[in-house]
Coordinates of C-alpha atoms in Angstrom, one line a residue:
M1 CA 191.9 -25.4 -15.9
A2 CA 191.7 -26.5 -19.5
S3 CA 190.2 -29.9 -18.9
S4 CA 187.2 -28.8 -16.8
S5 CA 186.6 -25.1 -17.6
I6 CA 183.4 -23.7 -18.9
I7 CA 182.8 -20.4 -20.7
V8 CA 179.4 -18.7 -20.2
I9 CA 178.6 -15.6 -22.4
G10 CA 175.7 -13.1 -22.1
A11 CA 174.7 -10.6 -24.7
S12 CA 171.7 -8.5 -25.7
A13 CA 171.4 -5.6 -28.2
G14 CA 174.2 -5.9 -30.8
G15 CA 175.1 -9.4 -29.6
V16 CA 174.6 -11.3 -32.8
G17 CA 177.5 -9.5 -34.5
A18 CA 179.7 -9.9 -31.4
L19 CA 179.0 -13.6 -31.0
R20 CA 179.6 -14.3 -34.7
F21 CA 183.0 -12.5 -34.4
L22 CA 183.9 -14.8 -31.4
A23 CA 182.7 -17.9 -33.2
A24 CA 184.8 -17.1 -36.3
A25 CA 187.9 -16.5 -34.2
L26 CA 187.9 -19.6 -31.9
P27 CA 189.7 -22.6 -33.3
N28 CA 188.2 -26.0 -33.9
T29 CA 190.5 -27.4 -31.2
F30 CA 189.0 -25.1 -28.5
P31 CA 189.1 -27.2 -25.4
A32 CA 186.1 -25.8 -23.4
P33 CA 182.3 -25.7 -23.9
V34 CA 180.8 -22.3 -24.7
L35 CA 177.3 -21.5 -23.4
V36 CA 175.5 -18.5 -24.8
V37 CA 172.5 -16.5 -23.7
L38 CA 171.2 -13.8 -26.1
H39 CA 168.1 -11.9 -25.1
I40 CA 165.6 -13.3 -27.7
G41 CA 162.4 -13.7 -25.5
A42 CA 160.0 -16.2 -27.1
H43 CA 160.9 -15.2 -30.6
R44 CA 162.3 -17.7 -33.1
S45 CA 166.1 -17.8 -33.0
E46 CA 168.5 -18.6 -35.9
L47 CA 171.6 -17.9 -33.8
P48 CA 173.0 -21.5 -33.9
E49 CA 172.8 -21.4 -37.7
L50 CA 174.5 -18.0 -37.8
L51 CA 177.3 -19.2 -35.5
N52 CA 177.8 -22.4 -37.5
S53 CA 178.2 -20.4 -40.6
A54 CA 180.7 -18.0 -38.9
G55 CA 183.3 -20.4 -37.5
P56 CA 184.5 -24.0 -37.0
L57 CA 182.9 -24.8 -33.6
P58 CA 179.5 -26.7 -33.9
A59 CA 176.7 -24.6 -32.5
K60 CA 173.2 -25.8 -31.5
H61 CA 170.2 -24.9 -29.3
A62 CA 170.6 -26.6 -26.0
E63 CA 168.4 -29.6 -25.2
D64 CA 167.2 -30.4 -21.7
G65 CA 169.3 -33.0 -20.0
E66 CA 172.1 -33.3 -22.6
T67 CA 175.7 -33.7 -21.6
I68 CA 178.0 -30.8 -22.0
H69 CA 180.9 -31.4 -24.3
P70 CA 184.1 -29.3 -24.9
G71 CA 184.6 -27.6 -28.2
R72 CA 180.9 -26.9 -28.8
I73 CA 178.6 -23.8 -28.5
Y74 CA 175.3 -24.2 -26.8
V75 CA 172.7 -21.5 -27.2
A76 CA 169.7 -20.9 -24.9
P77 CA 166.6 -21.6 -26.9
P78 CA 163.6 -19.1 -27.0
D79 CA 161.6 -18.7 -23.8
R80 CA 163.8 -21.0 -21.7
H81 CA 166.4 -20.2 -19.1
M82 CA 169.5 -22.4 -19.7
I83 CA 171.4 -23.5 -16.6
V84 CA 174.1 -26.2 -15.9
A85 CA 174.0 -28.9 -13.3
D86 CA 176.4 -31.9 -12.9
G87 CA 177.8 -31.6 -16.4
R88 CA 174.4 -31.4 -18.1
L89 CA 172.2 -28.6 -19.5
R90 CA 168.8 -27.9 -18.0
L91 CA 166.1 -25.8 -19.7
L92 CA 163.6 -24.1 -17.4
R93 CA 160.5 -22.0 -18.1
G94 CA 161.0 -20.4 -14.7
P95 CA 160.0 -16.8 -13.9
K96 CA 161.6 -14.1 -16.0
E97 CA 164.6 -12.3 -14.6
N98 CA 165.1 -8.7 -15.5
C99 CA 162.1 -9.0 -17.7
A100 CA 163.9 -11.7 -19.8
R101 CA 163.6 -15.4 -20.5
P102 CA 166.2 -16.6 -21.4
A103 CA 168.1 -14.4 -19.0
I104 CA 171.9 -14.3 -18.4
D105 CA 171.9 -14.3 -14.6
P106 CA 170.5 -17.9 -14.1
L107 CA 173.2 -19.4 -16.4
F108 CA 176.0 -17.5 -14.7
R109 CA 174.8 -18.4 -11.2
S110 CA 174.6 -22.1 -12.1
A111 CA 178.0 -22.0 -13.7
A112 CA 179.4 -20.4 -10.6
E113 CA 177.8 -23.0 -8.3
H114 CA 178.8 -26.1 -10.3
Y115 CA 182.2 -25.0 -11.7
G116 CA 183.5 -22.6 -9.1
T117 CA 187.0 -21.5 -10.1
D118 CA 186.7 -23.2 -13.5
A119 CA 183.8 -20.9 -14.5
L120 CA 184.6 -18.0 -16.9
G121 CA 181.9 -15.4 -17.4
V122 CA 181.8 -12.9 -20.3
I123 CA 179.5 -9.9 -20.7
L124 CA 179.2 -8.5 -24.2
T125 CA 177.2 -5.6 -25.7
G126 CA 173.7 -4.9 -24.5
N127 CA 171.3 -2.5 -22.8
L128 CA 170.7 -2.2 -19.0
N129 CA 172.4 -4.7 -16.7
D130 CA 171.3 -8.3 -16.9
G131 CA 174.3 -10.5 -16.2
T132 CA 176.0 -8.2 -13.7
L133 CA 174.7 -10.2 -10.6
G134 CA 175.6 -13.5 -12.3
L135 CA 179.1 -12.3 -13.1
L136 CA 179.5 -11.1 -9.5
E137 CA 178.6 -14.6 -8.3
I138 CA 181.2 -16.1 -10.7
K139 CA 183.8 -13.7 -9.2
R140 CA 182.7 -14.4 -5.7
R141 CA 183.3 -18.2 -6.1
G142 CA 186.7 -17.6 -7.6
G143 CA 185.9 -17.8 -11.3
I144 CA 187.1 -15.3 -14.0
A145 CA 185.0 -12.2 -14.7
I146 CA 185.3 -10.6 -18.1
A147 CA 183.4 -7.8 -19.8
Q148 CA 183.8 -6.2 -23.2
A149 CA 185.3 -2.7 -23.0
P150 CA 182.2 -0.4 -22.8
D151 CA 183.6 2.1 -25.3
D152 CA 184.1 -0.8 -27.8
A153 CA 180.5 -2.2 -27.4
A154 CA 177.7 -1.3 -29.8
Y155 CA 175.5 -0.9 -26.7
P156 CA 177.7 -0.3 -23.6
D157 CA 175.2 -0.5 -20.7
M158 CA 175.7 -4.2 -19.8
P159 CA 179.6 -4.2 -19.9
R160 CA 179.5 -0.8 -18.2
S161 CA 177.4 -2.1 -15.4
A162 CA 179.6 -5.2 -15.0
A163 CA 182.7 -2.9 -14.8
A164 CA 181.0 -0.7 -12.2
H165 CA 179.9 -3.5 -9.8
V166 CA 182.3 -6.4 -10.4
A167 CA 186.1 -6.4 -9.9
L168 CA 186.7 -7.6 -13.4
D169 CA 189.7 -9.7 -14.3
Y170 CA 189.8 -8.4 -17.8
C171 CA 188.0 -5.7 -19.8
P172 CA 189.3 -6.0 -23.4
P173 CA 187.8 -4.9 -26.7
L174 CA 186.1 -7.5 -28.7
A175 CA 189.0 -7.9 -31.1
E176 CA 191.2 -9.2 -28.2
M177 CA 188.6 -11.5 -26.7
P178 CA 189.3 -14.7 -28.7
K179 CA 193.0 -14.7 -27.9
L180 CA 192.3 -14.0 -24.2
L181 CA 189.8 -16.9 -24.0
I182 CA 192.2 -19.3 -25.6
E183 CA 194.9 -18.3 -23.2
L184 CA 192.6 -18.6 -20.2
V185 CA 191.3 -22.1 -20.9
N186 CA 194.9 -23.2 -21.3
G187 CA 195.6 -22.2 -17.8
K188 CA 196.7 -18.5 -17.8
D189 CA 194.1 -17.2 -15.5
G190 CA 195.5 -14.3 -13.6
K191 CA 192.5 -14.3 -11.3
D192 CA 191.8 -11.8 -8.5
P193 CA 190.7 -12.9 -5.0
A194 CA 187.0 -13.8 -4.6
M195 CA 184.6 -11.1 -3.5
P196 CA 182.2 -11.3 -0.6
I197 CA 178.5 -10.9 -1.0
S198 CA 176.0 -9.4 1.4
S199 CA 172.3 -8.8 1.6
S200 CA 170.0 -6.6 3.6
Q201 CA 166.3 -6.5 4.3
P202 CA 164.3 -3.5 3.0
D203 CA 163.6 -0.5 5.2
S204 CA 160.1 -0.8 6.5
G205 CA 159.8 2.8 7.8
Q206 CA 156.8 4.7 6.5
S207 CA 156.4 8.4 6.0
P208 CA 153.8 10.4 4.1
E209 CA 154.5 12.2 0.9
L210 CA 152.7 15.3 -0.3
T211 CA 151.4 15.7 -3.8
D212 CA 149.3 18.8 -4.8
A213 CA 148.7 19.5 -1.0
R214 CA 147.1 16.1 -0.5
T215 CA 148.7 13.5 1.6
F216 CA 149.4 10.1 0.2
E217 CA 150.6 7.4 2.5
R218 CA 153.5 5.4 1.2
P219 CA 152.4 1.9 0.2
L220 CA 153.3 -1.0 2.5
T221 CA 155.3 -2.6 -0.2
V222 CA 156.3 -2.4 -3.9
T223 CA 154.7 -5.0 -6.1
C224 CA 156.1 -7.0 -9.0
P225 CA 155.2 -5.6 -12.4
E226 CA 154.9 -9.1 -13.8
C227 CA 152.6 -10.9 -11.3
G228 CA 151.6 -8.3 -8.7
G229 CA 153.4 -10.1 -5.8
A230 CA 155.1 -8.2 -3.0
L231 CA 158.8 -7.5 -3.7
K232 CA 161.7 -7.6 -1.3
K233 CA 164.7 -5.4 -1.7
F234 CA 168.2 -6.9 -1.5
E235 CA 171.7 -5.5 -1.8
V236 CA 174.1 -7.8 -3.6
G237 CA 177.5 -6.1 -3.5
S238 CA 176.8 -2.6 -4.8
I239 CA 173.7 -3.6 -6.7
I240 CA 170.1 -3.2 -5.6
K241 CA 167.9 -6.1 -6.5
F242 CA 164.1 -6.7 -6.1
G243 CA 162.5 -10.2 -6.0
C244 CA 159.0 -11.6 -5.4
H245 CA 158.1 -14.9 -3.9
I246 CA 157.2 -16.3 -7.4
G247 CA 160.8 -15.8 -8.5
H248 CA 160.6 -12.8 -10.8
S249 CA 163.6 -10.6 -10.1
Y250 CA 164.8 -7.2 -11.2
T251 CA 167.8 -4.9 -10.8
A252 CA 166.7 -1.4 -9.8
E253 CA 167.1 0.1 -13.3
I254 CA 165.1 -2.7 -15.0
M255 CA 162.5 -2.6 -12.2
A256 CA 162.0 1.1 -13.0
G257 CA 161.4 0.4 -16.7
A258 CA 159.1 -2.6 -16.1
Q259 CA 157.1 -0.6 -13.5
F260 CA 156.7 2.3 -16.0
E261 CA 155.6 -0.1 -18.8
E262 CA 152.9 -1.6 -16.5
M263 CA 151.8 1.9 -15.5
E264 CA 151.5 2.9 -19.1
K265 CA 149.5 -0.2 -19.9
V266 CA 147.0 0.5 -17.1
M267 CA 146.6 4.1 -18.1
R268 CA 146.1 3.3 -21.7
A269 CA 143.5 0.7 -20.7
A270 CA 141.8 3.5 -18.7
V271 CA 141.8 5.6 -21.9
R272 CA 140.1 2.8 -23.7
F273 CA 137.5 2.4 -21.0
L274 CA 136.7 6.1 -21.1
N275 CA 136.3 6.0 -24.9
E276 CA 134.0 3.0 -24.6
R277 CA 132.0 4.8 -21.9
A278 CA 131.7 7.8 -24.2
E279 CA 130.4 5.6 -27.0
F280 CA 128.0 3.8 -24.8
C281 CA 126.6 7.0 -23.4
L282 CA 126.2 8.4 -27.0
Q283 CA 124.3 5.3 -28.0
M284 CA 122.0 5.7 -25.0
A285 CA 121.5 9.3 -25.9
D286 CA 120.4 8.4 -29.4
H287 CA 118.1 5.7 -28.0
T288 CA 116.3 8.0 -25.6
R289 CA 116.2 11.1 -27.9
S290 CA 112.7 10.6 -29.2
A291 CA 111.2 9.4 -25.9
E292 CA 112.7 11.7 -23.3
H293 CA 114.7 14.8 -24.3
A294 CA 116.0 15.6 -20.8
L295 CA 117.4 12.1 -20.3
S296 CA 119.0 12.1 -23.7
A297 CA 120.7 15.4 -22.8
D298 CA 122.1 13.7 -19.7
W299 CA 123.5 10.9 -21.7
H300 CA 125.1 13.3 -24.1
A301 CA 126.7 15.2 -21.2
A302 CA 128.1 12.0 -19.7
S303 CA 129.5 11.0 -23.1
R304 CA 131.2 14.4 -23.5
Q305 CA 132.6 14.2 -20.0
A306 CA 134.1 10.7 -20.6
L307 CA 135.6 11.8 -23.9
D308 CA 137.1 14.9 -22.3
R309 CA 138.7 12.9 -19.6
A310 CA 140.0 10.3 -22.1
Y311 CA 141.8 13.1 -24.0
K312 CA 143.3 14.5 -20.8
L313 CA 144.5 11.0 -19.6
R314 CA 145.9 10.3 -23.1
D315 CA 147.8 13.6 -23.0
L316 CA 149.1 12.7 -19.5
V317 CA 150.3 9.3 -20.6
E318 CA 152.2 10.8 -23.6
Q319 CA 154.0 13.4 -21.6
N320 CA 157.8 12.9 -20.9
W321 CA 158.3 10.9 -17.7
L322 CA 161.4 11.0 -15.7
T323 CA 163.2 7.6 -15.6
P324 CA 166.7 6.8 -14.3
E325 CA 167.8 6.5 -17.9
S326 CA 166.5 9.9 -19.0
V327 CA 167.9 11.6 -15.9
R328 CA 171.3 10.0 -16.6
R329 CA 171.2 11.2 -20.2
V330 CA 170.4 14.8 -19.2
A331 CA 173.2 14.7 -16.6
S332 CA 175.6 13.3 -19.2
A333 CA 174.7 16.0 -21.7
S334 CA 175.1 18.7 -19.1
N335 CA 178.5 17.4 -18.2
G336 CA 179.6 17.3 -21.8
S337 CA 179.8 13.5 -22.1
A338 CA 178.1 11.4 -24.7
P339 CA 174.7 10.0 -23.9
L340 CA 174.2 6.3 -23.7
A341 CA 173.3 4.4 -26.9
E342 CA 169.7 3.3 -27.3

């Protein structure tokens, strides 16, 4: 395994410190390339410099088309998915996955496809669950699946999701990770059998739901928060995934968050329009005051109505909304367990 193996690592919140620890502990003779995705979005990244200062392995932002060499750390640059194909790196500005670009899943999937049993996937600290599906694909194709021990992670969601949905080969604390990686790339793999993967089409059954005694028909489909395209639901192992024809994809938890953010954006835009309507009507009331008192009064009434509804809508937006995360925190608190880290 040592001559052709590849290590792919995904991290999010708390990931800089974890990645610097790994970089410091790996020797300059490390015989495999290390490919890293950290959720940075389109923001400037100094991660290669930070990794270079931490340890002996040279680190750099990946360049499109460059050959992958062992003993080097390649970091996904801002706003680009990083994948591997035929021993080279490819950078793509494809659709966001789980609201992220770069995202972990594309890298892991490509490593699984092109390296098979020689792919080694690692999930480190982070919120939500990007990387779980990619790690599942690595496992399915016979590679090695590793996640940091959740109780050891600064932000346990990502490793916890990986542990819940993937038959992990190893789940060590960060302090034991470097030694494990060194042993694995030198042939001590201890892999489990590959896992099957299945998918299903979404249920198209429609039934009305009642809200305040008024009937609302269920929509024909759920749309993508990013582009508005219709979403299809898939089951990948024990994970529910939604994807649109453009290519945006979400796990259920991230879909819930993205959907809420889009809803809040629309509602706050409505508050702005109502405020603007109130101001417009007030200006018209001032304009008509001297010419026609009755018309001016109507404009004043319309302004007050718009402003009143703007306040009501703002109060509605700022109420506490139930989300999968908030419900889980309440359930954890009632069971006496610690809530998830933010």
